[in-house]
XYZ file of C-alpha atoms in Angstrom:
379
model
C -0.213 0.093 0.122
C 1.159 3.492 -0.730
C 1.675 5.439 2.520
C 2.573 8.757 1.282
C -1.096 9.973 0.613
C -2.041 8.781 4.233
C 0.872 10.645 5.810
C -0.021 13.756 3.806
C -3.656 13.666 4.919
C -2.567 13.353 8.605
C -0.416 16.432 8.098
C -3.216 18.428 6.376
C -5.882 17.499 8.757
C -3.986 19.060 11.872
C -1.210 21.434 10.653
C -0.872 24.126 8.037
C 1.741 23.713 5.291
C 3.604 26.550 6.855
C 4.350 24.739 9.899
C 8.077 23.422 10.428
C 6.307 19.989 11.464
C 3.866 19.510 8.326
C 6.748 18.388 6.280
C 8.271 15.775 8.801
C 4.653 14.256 9.414
C 3.802 14.157 5.684
C 7.183 12.446 4.910
C 7.450 9.724 7.661
C 5.812 6.354 7.360
C 4.458 5.967 10.783
C 3.127 2.423 10.011
C 6.613 1.110 9.993
C 7.406 2.278 13.520
C 3.983 0.582 14.722
C 3.895 -2.840 13.050
C 2.116 -4.250 15.953
C 0.149 -2.633 18.737
C -2.492 -3.140 21.515
C -6.018 -2.024 20.701
C -9.014 -1.664 23.204
C -11.927 -3.838 23.341
C -14.607 -4.838 25.728
C -12.369 -7.377 27.688
C -8.943 -5.619 27.622
C -6.263 -4.721 25.029
C -6.056 -7.049 21.967
C -2.655 -7.467 20.041
C -3.057 -6.378 16.390
C -0.624 -7.139 13.581
C -0.347 -4.669 10.882
C 1.135 -6.753 8.168
C -1.731 -9.279 8.827
C -4.472 -6.606 8.230
C -2.845 -3.621 6.052
C -6.064 -1.746 5.923
C -6.412 -1.833 9.614
C -2.819 -1.090 10.140
C -2.866 2.183 8.024
C -6.112 3.291 9.372
C -4.629 3.209 12.780
C -1.045 4.258 12.095
C -2.286 7.444 10.224
C -5.058 8.599 12.441
C -4.003 11.380 15.170
C -4.004 8.864 18.036
C -1.754 7.297 20.442
C -0.932 3.455 19.870
C 0.021 1.584 22.967
C 2.805 -0.825 22.058
C 3.658 -2.431 25.368
C 1.700 -3.344 28.371
C 3.823 -4.325 31.497
C 6.465 -6.505 30.067
C 4.665 -7.556 26.997
C 5.401 -5.858 23.825
C 2.973 -6.148 20.861
C 6.022 -7.125 18.521
C 6.211 -10.409 20.590
C 2.566 -11.258 21.052
C 0.440 -13.307 19.045
C -2.140 -11.545 17.218
C -5.398 -11.766 19.001
C -3.853 -12.156 22.401
C -5.829 -10.383 24.998
C -4.380 -8.546 28.025
C -7.017 -7.854 30.678
C -7.339 -4.323 31.867
C -5.518 -3.429 35.128
C -2.080 -3.667 33.822
C -0.235 -0.349 33.075
C 0.931 0.377 29.389
C 4.861 0.885 29.353
C 5.343 2.251 25.901
C 3.513 3.868 22.959
C 3.659 5.864 19.789
C 2.430 9.158 20.849
C -0.266 10.920 18.554
C 1.680 12.927 15.822
C 0.197 16.488 16.723
C 1.181 16.050 20.417
C 4.776 15.264 19.452
C 4.601 18.231 17.317
C 3.405 20.428 20.195
C 6.213 19.278 22.435
C 8.776 20.058 19.823
C 6.983 23.516 19.213
C 7.537 24.537 22.837
C 11.198 23.276 22.623
C 11.763 25.794 19.646
C 13.842 23.557 17.908
C 15.999 25.565 15.416
C 18.524 24.658 12.899
C 21.666 23.258 14.696
C 19.766 22.428 17.905
C 21.355 19.273 19.380
C 18.332 17.612 20.783
C 17.877 14.808 23.155
C 14.417 13.053 22.692
C 12.880 9.863 24.179
C 12.649 6.778 21.863
C 9.483 4.830 22.467
C 8.632 3.425 18.868
C 11.167 5.906 17.311
C 8.536 7.925 15.354
C 9.080 10.936 17.379
C 12.732 10.576 16.736
C 12.085 10.315 13.076
C 10.247 13.633 13.016
C 12.992 15.378 15.007
C 15.482 13.975 12.345
C 13.343 15.029 9.465
C 13.404 18.507 11.028
C 16.999 18.948 12.160
C 19.014 16.335 10.429
C 19.927 12.944 12.244
C 23.421 14.239 13.355
C 21.623 16.550 15.692
C 19.377 13.978 17.281
C 20.019 11.788 20.212
C 17.400 9.197 21.138
C 17.219 7.403 24.499
C 15.188 4.799 26.323
C 15.504 2.647 29.273
C 14.359 -0.597 27.391
C 17.243 -1.972 25.190
C 14.580 -3.596 22.891
C 13.011 -0.498 22.140
C 16.131 1.289 21.209
C 17.273 -1.746 19.045
C 14.005 -1.739 17.310
C 13.683 1.962 16.769
C 17.282 2.226 15.392
C 16.550 -0.628 12.850
C 13.332 1.161 11.754
C 14.969 4.622 11.694
C 17.684 2.983 9.555
C 15.159 1.497 7.195
C 14.237 5.043 6.175
C 17.619 6.184 5.921
C 17.902 7.844 9.394
C 20.769 7.342 11.578
C 20.500 9.485 14.962
C 22.654 8.638 17.854
C 20.912 6.218 20.119
C 21.584 4.919 23.674
C 19.928 2.760 26.448
C 19.870 4.900 29.672
C 17.527 5.715 32.499
C 16.571 9.313 31.548
C 16.462 10.194 35.358
C 20.261 9.487 35.556
C 23.190 10.543 33.869
C 22.557 11.476 30.201
C 25.012 10.749 27.414
C 26.466 14.148 25.834
C 25.477 17.625 26.031
C 22.608 19.079 24.188
C 20.610 22.270 23.404
C 17.127 20.570 23.895
C 15.731 17.872 25.806
C 12.182 16.787 25.017
C 10.734 14.123 27.207
C 7.570 12.147 26.067
C 7.625 10.369 29.480
C 6.468 12.272 32.648
C 8.815 13.140 35.606
C 8.532 14.300 39.131
C 10.861 16.593 39.853
C 12.931 17.543 36.973
C 16.265 15.309 37.050
C 19.109 17.259 37.891
C 20.965 15.322 35.524
C 18.930 17.203 32.653
C 20.590 20.428 33.840
C 23.892 19.056 33.749
C 23.377 17.691 30.044
C 21.848 21.158 28.854
C 24.095 23.718 27.464
C 23.955 27.272 28.673
C 20.711 28.732 27.526
C 19.285 25.258 26.662
C 15.595 24.537 26.981
C 13.737 21.529 28.337
C 10.262 20.421 27.841
C 8.474 17.582 29.764
C 5.303 16.827 31.656
C 4.792 16.712 35.502
C 3.790 13.009 36.382
C 0.146 12.813 37.166
C -0.833 16.279 36.157
C -0.997 16.600 32.433
C 1.029 19.820 32.810
C 3.609 20.628 30.176
C 6.663 22.224 31.724
C 9.039 24.430 29.626
C 12.138 25.942 31.136
C 15.483 27.349 30.122
C 18.613 26.859 31.628
C 19.997 29.780 33.894
C 23.579 30.854 34.429
C 23.478 29.464 37.933
C 22.915 25.995 36.627
C 19.084 25.889 37.222
C 16.148 26.733 34.932
C 13.394 29.044 34.836
C 10.314 28.887 32.744
C 6.388 28.236 32.759
C 3.557 25.976 32.495
C 2.152 25.828 29.110
C -1.580 26.306 28.301
C -1.452 23.030 26.318
C -2.138 19.656 28.220
C -0.426 16.293 27.707
C -0.436 13.040 29.412
C 2.582 10.709 29.199
C 3.534 7.634 30.934
C 5.736 8.045 33.824
C 9.400 6.997 33.948
C 10.205 3.522 34.858
C 13.429 2.099 35.921
C 13.258 -1.553 35.036
C 11.097 -3.781 33.054
C 7.926 -2.773 34.628
C 6.510 -0.154 37.020
C 6.793 -0.998 40.789
C 3.335 -0.291 42.008
C 4.113 1.387 45.360
C 1.890 4.232 45.185
C -1.622 2.757 44.714
C -3.975 2.425 47.655
C -4.324 -1.334 48.804
C -7.522 -3.358 48.678
C -7.893 -2.685 52.461
C -7.868 0.985 51.905
C -10.609 0.790 49.378
C -12.445 -1.575 51.677
C -12.200 1.112 54.552
C -13.585 3.634 52.136
C -16.982 1.901 52.362
C -17.134 2.491 56.204
C -19.008 5.425 57.961
C -15.978 7.446 58.963
C -16.284 11.103 59.710
C -19.604 12.405 58.297
C -20.305 15.943 56.869
C -22.096 17.676 54.142
C -20.033 19.403 51.274
C -20.670 22.953 50.589
C -19.892 22.348 46.883
C -21.694 20.015 44.491
C -20.268 16.601 43.940
C -16.868 16.729 42.440
C -15.214 13.699 40.381
C -11.699 15.214 40.256
C -10.471 13.631 37.061
C -13.242 15.515 35.140
C -11.542 18.879 35.645
C -7.940 19.098 34.602
C -7.005 22.062 36.585
C -8.697 20.722 39.762
C -6.920 17.428 39.155
C -3.597 19.011 38.369
C -3.688 21.286 41.414
C -4.674 18.469 43.824
C -1.938 16.160 42.579
C 0.746 18.830 42.792
C -0.221 19.477 46.637
C -1.165 15.842 47.664
C 0.105 13.279 44.961
C -0.968 9.880 44.180
C -4.640 9.968 45.195
C -6.656 7.581 43.242
C -10.238 8.266 42.232
C -13.080 6.240 41.493
C -16.953 6.789 40.530
C -20.115 5.014 40.143
C -23.372 6.500 38.647
C -26.660 5.415 40.278
C -29.934 4.777 38.529
C -31.800 7.333 40.318
C -29.546 10.065 39.194
C -27.405 10.068 42.125
C -23.593 9.326 42.112
C -20.840 8.205 44.518
C -17.158 9.186 44.116
C -14.359 7.816 46.201
C -10.802 9.129 46.934
C -8.061 6.962 48.547
C -4.370 7.101 49.114
C -1.565 4.560 49.895
C -1.216 6.220 53.327
C -4.602 4.795 54.248
C -6.476 8.091 53.899
C -9.956 7.778 52.038
C -13.030 9.762 51.382
C -16.446 8.817 50.027
C -19.109 11.296 48.706
C -22.548 10.506 47.549
C -25.721 12.239 46.354
C -29.339 10.734 45.814
C -30.034 13.168 43.176
C -27.821 14.932 40.653
C -27.884 18.446 42.059
C -27.886 17.478 45.953
C -24.997 18.462 47.951
C -23.124 15.312 48.680
C -22.868 13.733 52.062
C -19.124 12.989 52.635
C -17.435 10.413 54.771
C -13.709 10.416 55.456
C -11.173 8.267 57.333
C -7.400 7.689 57.704
C -4.592 10.115 58.545
C -5.804 12.855 56.118
C -9.140 14.197 55.148
C -8.968 14.022 51.491
C -12.180 15.751 50.684
C -10.979 18.622 52.895
C -7.976 18.882 50.528
C -10.099 18.977 47.423
C -12.544 21.552 49.173
C -9.417 23.855 49.619
C -8.672 23.605 45.962
C -12.411 24.368 45.090
C -12.241 27.470 47.491
C -9.551 28.883 45.343
C -11.361 28.209 42.307
C -14.461 29.740 43.257
C -12.742 32.912 44.945
C -10.139 33.554 42.202
C -12.215 32.340 39.277
C -9.343 29.919 38.205
C -6.739 28.071 39.653
C -3.047 29.502 39.836
C -1.586 26.397 38.169
C -2.792 28.140 34.824
C 0.183 30.128 33.727
C 2.195 29.157 36.627
C 5.947 30.205 36.551
C 8.494 27.560 37.130
C 11.841 27.518 38.938
C 14.244 24.744 39.092
C 17.365 24.672 41.356
C 20.584 23.135 40.018
C 19.675 19.915 42.137
C 16.457 19.697 40.387
C 13.983 21.108 43.031
C 11.043 22.170 40.946
C 8.757 24.920 42.161
C 5.556 26.182 40.606
C 4.319 29.595 41.674
C 1.537 32.323 40.849
C 0.934 35.236 43.086
C 0.849 33.835 46.710
C 0.495 30.157 45.701
C 3.243 27.950 45.311
C 4.003 23.925 45.125
C 7.275 22.460 45.406
C 7.808 19.014 43.830
């Protein structure tokens, strides 16, 4: 099948021809970087093989969507087509939707001669950077040896030969660069990035759990200053081995405790399911990270939401009708609903949350602070 019309339609559908990223997207065969992927269905994620179904392959590859390629330790390249992985395991690698890659690169202000370090994944984002800068100016790294090897082979197959390396991006980086663009999320910014950045260099990444895009330029003291972008992006968090170590999720016992009576009150705000609001979720995650959320809609129009944390804190809020003020029950060492109420107070009083447009200050050792007005949060 002729891939070029598909790539051009992808570029035309989301970018103007004047964009410096129209050409890279229009001239890069994305399907070659995602020959196999995991696709959602009712029971979990199903392994799909592109060569076995070229029509579905091209439809998936040239749509502006993220394609999951690895779940836990299971890469789609090594799975029998039709294999189902039940929901509950975390994706560990993917091909990011093309326009989001372009957004990250746009914030990085990549210019001719910018020596740029990017994260590898499938290698598609690396290919776009090579098309824009030339492969001599691109370094691509990943913690997974297979991903680096496979991406290097696929890049070579279309005539691109950037420098590649297997490394943990939170540790020492190979070489020094003008730009770092990470399509994995971090918290805080690794100090090794500041060491690798040349004077005046720029880093672009996301803060784990928040969908916040952080942009910062290296300062003469070895730290960095910047801002939170108006765009949002969600990337997988960094991992340091074959899979994530799940040490931040509430245990089954905490979720069971969340069904108890606890301390009871009536909220002064309508029922809020935190993941429904980007700004609320981001602010709460900055101030009280790793709270998990669940919700259930009731037949009578009521709803229940739960909040839980690995430290044993929990909250449950319920309504009988959609417009009722919820009855709240809380337990554990912290009152999670009270933390949420503090965030909602700021939203109501200020009309918005200060995370929008926050300034960023990073010390040379990586301590990262977001601030706006009297509000500040240090990672």
